[in-house]
mmCIF file of C-alpha atoms and ligand atoms in Angstrom:
data_model
loop_
_atom_site.group_PDB
_atom_site.id
_atom_site.type_symbol
_atom_site.label_atom_id
_atom_site.label_comp_id
_atom_site.label_asym_id
_atom_site.label_seq_id
_atom_site.Cartn_x
_atom_site.Cartn_y
_atom_site.Cartn_z
ATOM 1 C CA MET A 3 -6.285 15.432 -32.084
ATOM 2 C CA VAL A 4 -5.612 18.718 -30.258
ATOM 3 C CA LYS A 5 -2.270 18.739 -28.397
ATOM 4 C CA LEU A 6 -1.616 21.296 -25.654
ATOM 5 C CA SER A 7 1.806 22.207 -24.292
ATOM 6 C CA GLY A 8 2.409 20.425 -20.988
ATOM 7 C CA GLY A 9 5.448 22.519 -20.021
ATOM 8 C CA ASN A 10 8.764 20.861 -19.231
ATOM 9 C CA ASN A 11 8.411 19.792 -15.585
ATOM 10 C CA VAL A 12 6.907 16.419 -16.432
ATOM 11 C CA ALA A 13 6.850 13.338 -14.187
ATOM 12 C CA ILE A 14 7.538 9.908 -15.668
ATOM 13 C CA CYS A 15 4.710 7.755 -14.343
ATOM 14 C CA PRO A 16 4.088 5.462 -12.697
ATOM 15 C CA MET A 17 7.152 5.281 -10.465
ATOM 16 C CA PRO A 18 7.910 2.480 -8.077
ATOM 17 C CA VAL A 19 8.313 4.007 -4.621
ATOM 18 C CA THR A 20 11.461 2.700 -2.978
ATOM 19 C CA LEU A 21 13.047 3.094 0.432
ATOM 20 C CA VAL A 22 16.732 3.843 0.082
ATOM 21 C CA GLY A 23 18.689 2.616 3.085
ATOM 22 C CA SER A 24 21.959 4.062 4.354
ATOM 23 C CA ILE A 25 23.752 4.704 7.631
ATOM 24 C CA VAL A 26 23.135 8.214 8.995
ATOM 25 C CA ASN A 27 24.722 9.276 12.301
ATOM 26 C CA GLY A 28 25.580 5.635 12.972
ATOM 27 C CA HIS A 29 21.939 4.479 12.551
ATOM 28 C CA PRO A 30 20.022 2.832 9.699
ATOM 29 C CA ASN A 31 18.022 5.487 7.806
ATOM 30 C CA PHE A 32 15.431 5.135 5.061
ATOM 31 C CA MET A 33 14.362 7.729 2.453
ATOM 32 C CA ALA A 34 11.346 7.464 0.103
ATOM 33 C CA VAL A 35 12.580 7.694 -3.513
ATOM 34 C CA GLY A 36 10.478 7.601 -6.686
ATOM 35 C CA TRP A 37 13.186 8.785 -9.079
ATOM 36 C CA ILE A 38 14.856 5.455 -9.752
ATOM 37 C CA ALA A 39 15.708 3.592 -12.960
ATOM 38 C CA ARG A 40 17.742 0.590 -14.116
ATOM 39 C CA VAL A 41 20.413 1.965 -16.488
ATOM 40 C CA ASN A 42 22.744 -0.898 -17.500
ATOM 41 C CA MET A 43 22.487 -4.673 -17.946
ATOM 42 C CA SER A 44 25.989 -5.896 -17.045
ATOM 43 C CA PRO A 45 27.218 -4.672 -14.663
ATOM 44 C CA PRO A 46 23.687 -4.203 -13.286
ATOM 45 C CA LEU A 47 23.431 -0.450 -12.664
ATOM 46 C CA VAL A 48 20.647 1.693 -11.198
ATOM 47 C CA SER A 49 20.270 5.473 -11.002
ATOM 48 C CA LEU A 50 18.649 7.542 -8.262
ATOM 49 C CA GLY A 51 17.857 11.279 -8.140
ATOM 50 C CA LEU A 52 18.467 12.501 -4.578
ATOM 51 C CA ASN A 53 17.819 16.077 -3.422
ATOM 52 C CA HIS A 54 20.857 17.941 -2.088
ATOM 53 C CA GLY A 55 19.259 18.404 1.355
ATOM 54 C CA SER A 56 18.639 14.714 2.045
ATOM 55 C CA ALA A 57 20.625 12.884 4.700
ATOM 56 C CA THR A 58 20.666 9.876 2.346
ATOM 57 C CA ARG A 59 22.606 11.705 -0.389
ATOM 58 C CA SER A 60 25.366 12.715 2.055
ATOM 59 C CA ALA A 61 25.497 9.217 3.591
ATOM 60 C CA ILE A 62 25.817 7.472 0.219
ATOM 61 C CA LEU A 63 28.563 9.845 -0.953
ATOM 62 C CA GLU A 64 30.427 9.235 2.328
ATOM 63 C CA ASN A 65 29.894 5.480 2.838
ATOM 64 C CA LYS A 66 29.734 4.411 -0.863
ATOM 65 C CA GLU A 67 27.156 1.719 -0.038
ATOM 66 C CA PHE A 68 23.350 1.709 0.216
ATOM 67 C CA SER A 69 20.255 -0.402 -0.259
ATOM 68 C CA ILE A 70 17.092 -0.067 -2.344
ATOM 69 C CA ASN A 71 14.012 -1.641 -0.763
ATOM 70 C CA PHE A 72 10.664 -2.134 -2.512
ATOM 71 C CA PRO A 73 7.789 -1.762 -0.036
ATOM 72 C CA SER A 74 4.512 -3.530 -0.718
ATOM 73 C CA SER A 75 1.350 -1.452 -1.090
ATOM 74 C CA LYS A 76 0.341 -2.233 2.492
ATOM 75 C CA MET A 77 3.457 -0.349 3.703
ATOM 76 C CA VAL A 78 2.098 2.956 2.360
ATOM 77 C CA ARG A 79 1.973 4.771 5.722
ATOM 78 C CA GLU A 80 5.530 3.921 6.821
ATOM 79 C CA THR A 81 6.876 4.668 3.327
ATOM 80 C CA ASP A 82 5.205 8.078 3.184
ATOM 81 C CA TYR A 83 6.590 8.845 6.647
ATOM 82 C CA CYS A 84 10.119 8.186 5.327
ATOM 83 C CA GLY A 85 9.452 10.825 2.646
ATOM 84 C CA LEU A 86 8.115 13.407 5.080
ATOM 85 C CA THR A 87 10.940 13.194 7.617
ATOM 86 C CA SER A 88 14.730 13.542 7.421
ATOM 87 C CA GLY A 89 17.367 11.467 9.158
ATOM 88 C CA LYS A 90 19.077 14.813 9.786
ATOM 89 C CA LYS A 91 16.461 15.489 12.497
ATOM 90 C CA ILE A 92 14.644 12.212 13.155
ATOM 91 C CA ASP A 93 15.917 8.729 13.980
ATOM 92 C CA LYS A 94 14.055 6.480 11.494
ATOM 93 C CA SER A 95 15.947 3.330 12.539
ATOM 94 C CA ASN A 96 13.100 1.791 14.563
ATOM 95 C CA ILE A 97 10.286 1.819 11.985
ATOM 96 C CA PHE A 98 11.368 -1.430 10.320
ATOM 97 C CA THR A 99 13.164 -4.650 11.159
ATOM 98 C CA VAL A 100 16.630 -4.222 9.663
ATOM 99 C CA PHE A 101 18.896 -6.899 8.196
ATOM 100 C CA TYR A 102 22.266 -6.790 6.459
ATOM 101 C CA GLY A 103 23.856 -8.658 3.573
ATOM 102 C CA ASN A 104 27.593 -8.387 2.963
ATOM 103 C CA SER A 105 27.824 -4.652 3.647
ATOM 104 C CA HIS A 106 27.377 -2.962 7.038
ATOM 105 C CA GLN A 107 26.602 0.374 5.349
ATOM 106 C CA ALA A 108 23.560 -0.927 3.440
ATOM 107 C CA PRO A 109 20.739 -1.620 5.927
ATOM 108 C CA MET A 110 17.809 -3.509 4.379
ATOM 109 C CA ILE A 111 14.168 -3.851 5.458
ATOM 110 C CA SER A 112 12.795 -7.282 6.407
ATOM 111 C CA GLU A 113 9.177 -6.183 5.823
ATOM 112 C CA CYS A 114 9.946 -5.274 2.157
ATOM 113 C CA PRO A 115 9.454 -8.236 -0.204
ATOM 114 C CA LEU A 116 12.471 -7.208 -2.314
ATOM 115 C CA SER A 117 15.729 -5.504 -1.300
ATOM 116 C CA LEU A 118 18.843 -4.664 -3.338
ATOM 117 C CA GLU A 119 22.316 -4.174 -1.906
ATOM 118 C CA CYS A 120 24.309 -1.581 -3.883
ATOM 119 C CA THR A 121 27.706 0.089 -4.111
ATOM 120 C CA LEU A 122 28.255 3.635 -5.370
ATOM 121 C CA ILE A 123 29.803 3.738 -8.838
ATOM 122 C CA GLU A 124 29.606 7.457 -9.553
ATOM 123 C CA SER A 125 27.621 10.621 -8.846
ATOM 124 C CA HIS A 126 26.738 13.756 -10.794
ATOM 125 C CA ASP A 127 25.519 16.948 -9.127
ATOM 126 C CA TYR A 128 22.781 18.880 -10.888
ATOM 127 C CA ALA A 129 20.979 22.066 -9.753
ATOM 128 C CA SER A 130 18.657 20.497 -7.177
ATOM 129 C CA HIS A 131 19.464 16.782 -7.197
ATOM 130 C CA THR A 132 22.441 14.436 -7.377
ATOM 131 C CA CYS A 133 22.305 11.514 -9.770
ATOM 132 C CA ILE A 134 23.657 8.464 -7.956
ATOM 133 C CA ILE A 135 24.742 5.513 -10.095
ATOM 134 C CA GLY A 136 24.956 2.303 -8.106
ATOM 135 C CA GLU A 137 25.805 -1.293 -8.906
ATOM 136 C CA ILE A 138 23.533 -4.031 -7.550
ATOM 137 C CA ILE A 139 25.812 -6.468 -5.706
ATOM 138 C CA GLY A 140 23.086 -8.590 -4.117
ATOM 139 C CA SER A 141 19.321 -9.015 -3.949
ATOM 140 C CA TYR A 142 17.021 -10.541 -1.339
ATOM 141 C CA ILE A 143 13.452 -11.599 -2.045
ATOM 142 C CA ASP A 144 10.759 -13.205 0.106
ATOM 143 C CA GLU A 145 10.338 -16.858 -0.834
ATOM 144 C CA SER A 146 6.567 -16.313 -0.808
ATOM 145 C CA CYS A 147 6.931 -13.753 -3.668
ATOM 146 C CA LEU A 148 8.351 -16.242 -6.179
ATOM 147 C CA THR A 149 6.448 -18.166 -8.849
ATOM 148 C CA ASP A 150 8.407 -20.931 -10.589
ATOM 149 C CA GLY A 151 11.554 -19.511 -8.954
ATOM 150 C CA LYS A 152 11.084 -16.021 -10.462
ATOM 151 C CA PRO A 153 10.000 -12.738 -8.808
ATOM 152 C CA ASP A 154 6.220 -12.406 -9.154
ATOM 153 C CA GLN A 155 5.213 -8.728 -9.181
ATOM 154 C CA ILE A 156 1.631 -9.475 -8.195
ATOM 155 C CA LYS A 157 2.891 -11.220 -5.064
ATOM 156 C CA ILE A 158 5.486 -8.476 -4.433
ATOM 157 C CA ASP A 159 2.618 -5.948 -4.785
ATOM 158 C CA PRO A 160 4.943 -2.896 -5.207
ATOM 159 C CA LEU A 161 3.828 0.550 -4.122
ATOM 160 C CA LEU A 162 3.516 2.902 -7.129
ATOM 161 C CA LEU A 163 3.377 6.705 -7.329
ATOM 162 C CA THR A 164 1.886 9.135 -9.846
ATOM 163 C CA MET A 165 2.544 12.867 -10.043
ATOM 164 C CA PRO A 166 1.380 15.648 -10.138
ATOM 165 C CA ASP A 167 -1.659 14.150 -8.387
ATOM 166 C CA ASN A 168 0.700 12.722 -5.708
ATOM 167 C CA THR A 169 -1.202 9.453 -5.412
ATOM 168 C CA TYR A 170 -0.139 5.944 -4.419
ATOM 169 C CA TRP A 171 -1.308 2.954 -6.457
ATOM 170 C CA ARG A 172 -0.764 -0.758 -6.875
ATOM 171 C CA ILE A 173 -0.324 -2.808 -10.096
ATOM 172 C CA GLY A 174 -3.512 -2.988 -12.197
ATOM 173 C CA GLU A 175 -4.698 -5.130 -15.102
ATOM 174 C CA LYS A 176 -2.401 -7.189 -17.343
ATOM 175 C CA VAL A 177 -2.725 -6.076 -21.011
ATOM 176 C CA GLY A 178 -0.238 -8.262 -22.892
ATOM 177 C CA LYS A 179 3.062 -10.130 -23.035
ATOM 178 C CA ALA A 180 6.236 -8.031 -23.560
ATOM 179 C CA TRP A 181 8.511 -8.852 -26.521
ATOM 180 C CA HIS A 182 5.590 -10.802 -27.952
ATOM 181 C CA GLU A 183 2.515 -8.693 -28.742
ATOM 182 C CA GLY A 184 4.314 -6.812 -31.559
ATOM 183 C CA LYS A 185 5.288 -10.001 -33.377
ATOM 184 C CA SER A 186 1.980 -10.120 -35.220
ATOM 185 C CA LEU A 187 2.890 -6.780 -36.884
ATOM 186 C CA ILE A 188 6.333 -8.151 -37.946
ATOM 187 C CA ASP A 189 4.648 -11.180 -39.518
ATOM 188 C CA LYS A 190 2.350 -8.834 -41.493
ATOM 189 C CA ASP A 191 5.373 -7.262 -43.359
HETATM 190 C C1 FMN B 226 6.491 9.274 -2.344
HETATM 191 C C2 FMN B 226 7.744 10.098 -2.204
HETATM 192 C C3 FMN B 226 8.750 10.005 -3.171
HETATM 193 C C4 FMN B 226 9.906 10.764 -3.068
HETATM 194 N N1 FMN B 226 10.846 10.657 -4.043
HETATM 195 C C5 FMN B 226 11.987 11.394 -3.947
HETATM 196 C C6 FMN B 226 13.000 11.287 -4.943
HETATM 197 O O1 FMN B 226 12.918 10.502 -5.892
HETATM 198 N N2 FMN B 226 14.111 12.062 -4.792
HETATM 199 C C7 FMN B 226 14.261 12.937 -3.750
HETATM 200 O O2 FMN B 226 15.278 13.619 -3.683
HETATM 201 N N3 FMN B 226 13.315 13.046 -2.782
HETATM 202 C C8 FMN B 226 12.194 12.282 -2.849
HETATM 203 N N4 FMN B 226 11.257 12.378 -1.863
HETATM 204 C C9 FMN B 226 11.508 13.254 -0.712
HETATM 205 C C10 FMN B 226 12.481 12.589 0.298
HETATM 206 O O3 FMN B 226 12.003 11.307 0.672
HETATM 207 C C11 FMN B 226 12.620 13.515 1.535
HETATM 208 O O4 FMN B 226 13.417 14.628 1.160
HETATM 209 C C12 FMN B 226 13.195 12.834 2.768
HETATM 210 O O5 FMN B 226 12.918 13.655 3.888
HETATM 211 C C13 FMN B 226 14.711 12.610 2.725
HETATM 212 O O6 FMN B 226 15.035 11.778 3.824
HETATM 213 P P1 FMN B 226 16.498 11.753 4.459
HETATM 214 O O7 FMN B 226 16.897 13.196 4.759
HETATM 215 O O8 FMN B 226 16.340 10.946 5.732
HETATM 216 O O9 FMN B 226 17.422 11.142 3.478
HETATM 217 C C14 FMN B 226 10.086 11.634 -1.955
HETATM 218 C C15 FMN B 226 9.084 11.729 -0.979
HETATM 219 C C16 FMN B 226 7.930 10.964 -1.106
HETATM 220 C C17 FMN B 226 6.849 11.088 -0.063
#
């Protein structure tokens, strides 16, 4: 097989597109974020890559609390809007119905099937982005998105992103069961 160099500016795909909630100028604000990953089991930690110019980065560093909301695929227009506009110039507080958990600095979105309430654990500045490490202190899920009491990703219908084609997607075909399909190769040994 011929392999070509793909350079080093490579996107990890697909990404879930999230809406990160914080309080900017006294109002709830939401930023579209695709650079998100779970990074520790217990305590449950997540990482975000936030550009230095975003209002969200400054708000999280100041308030130490934020939310991560998972929009469904039908929220594509509102989500994209939150990635095209900055809370530095535009009041984004009226796009969604906002609710709060235990923190008043972590506004969450009623229309999103899944929302996480987080506290800032640490941050690292890099050249263009700041890596935010947050601990999940609470989660809120629509009852209608559970199957047998567990989150059902087909019902949640998360909005996904691929780059560099900058395209939104939804979950596709199931291809196997995790921590299971490889067992047949272990048995062969
Ligand atoms: C689909 C999508 C994903 C994005 N992902 C990120 C990201 O992971 N990190 C980032 O710094 N900016 C990302 N952006 C850009 C920010 O959403 C944008 O800078 C936004 O205006 C910041 O909002 P704020 O200033 O209100 O915080 C993304 C934009 C879109 C449309």
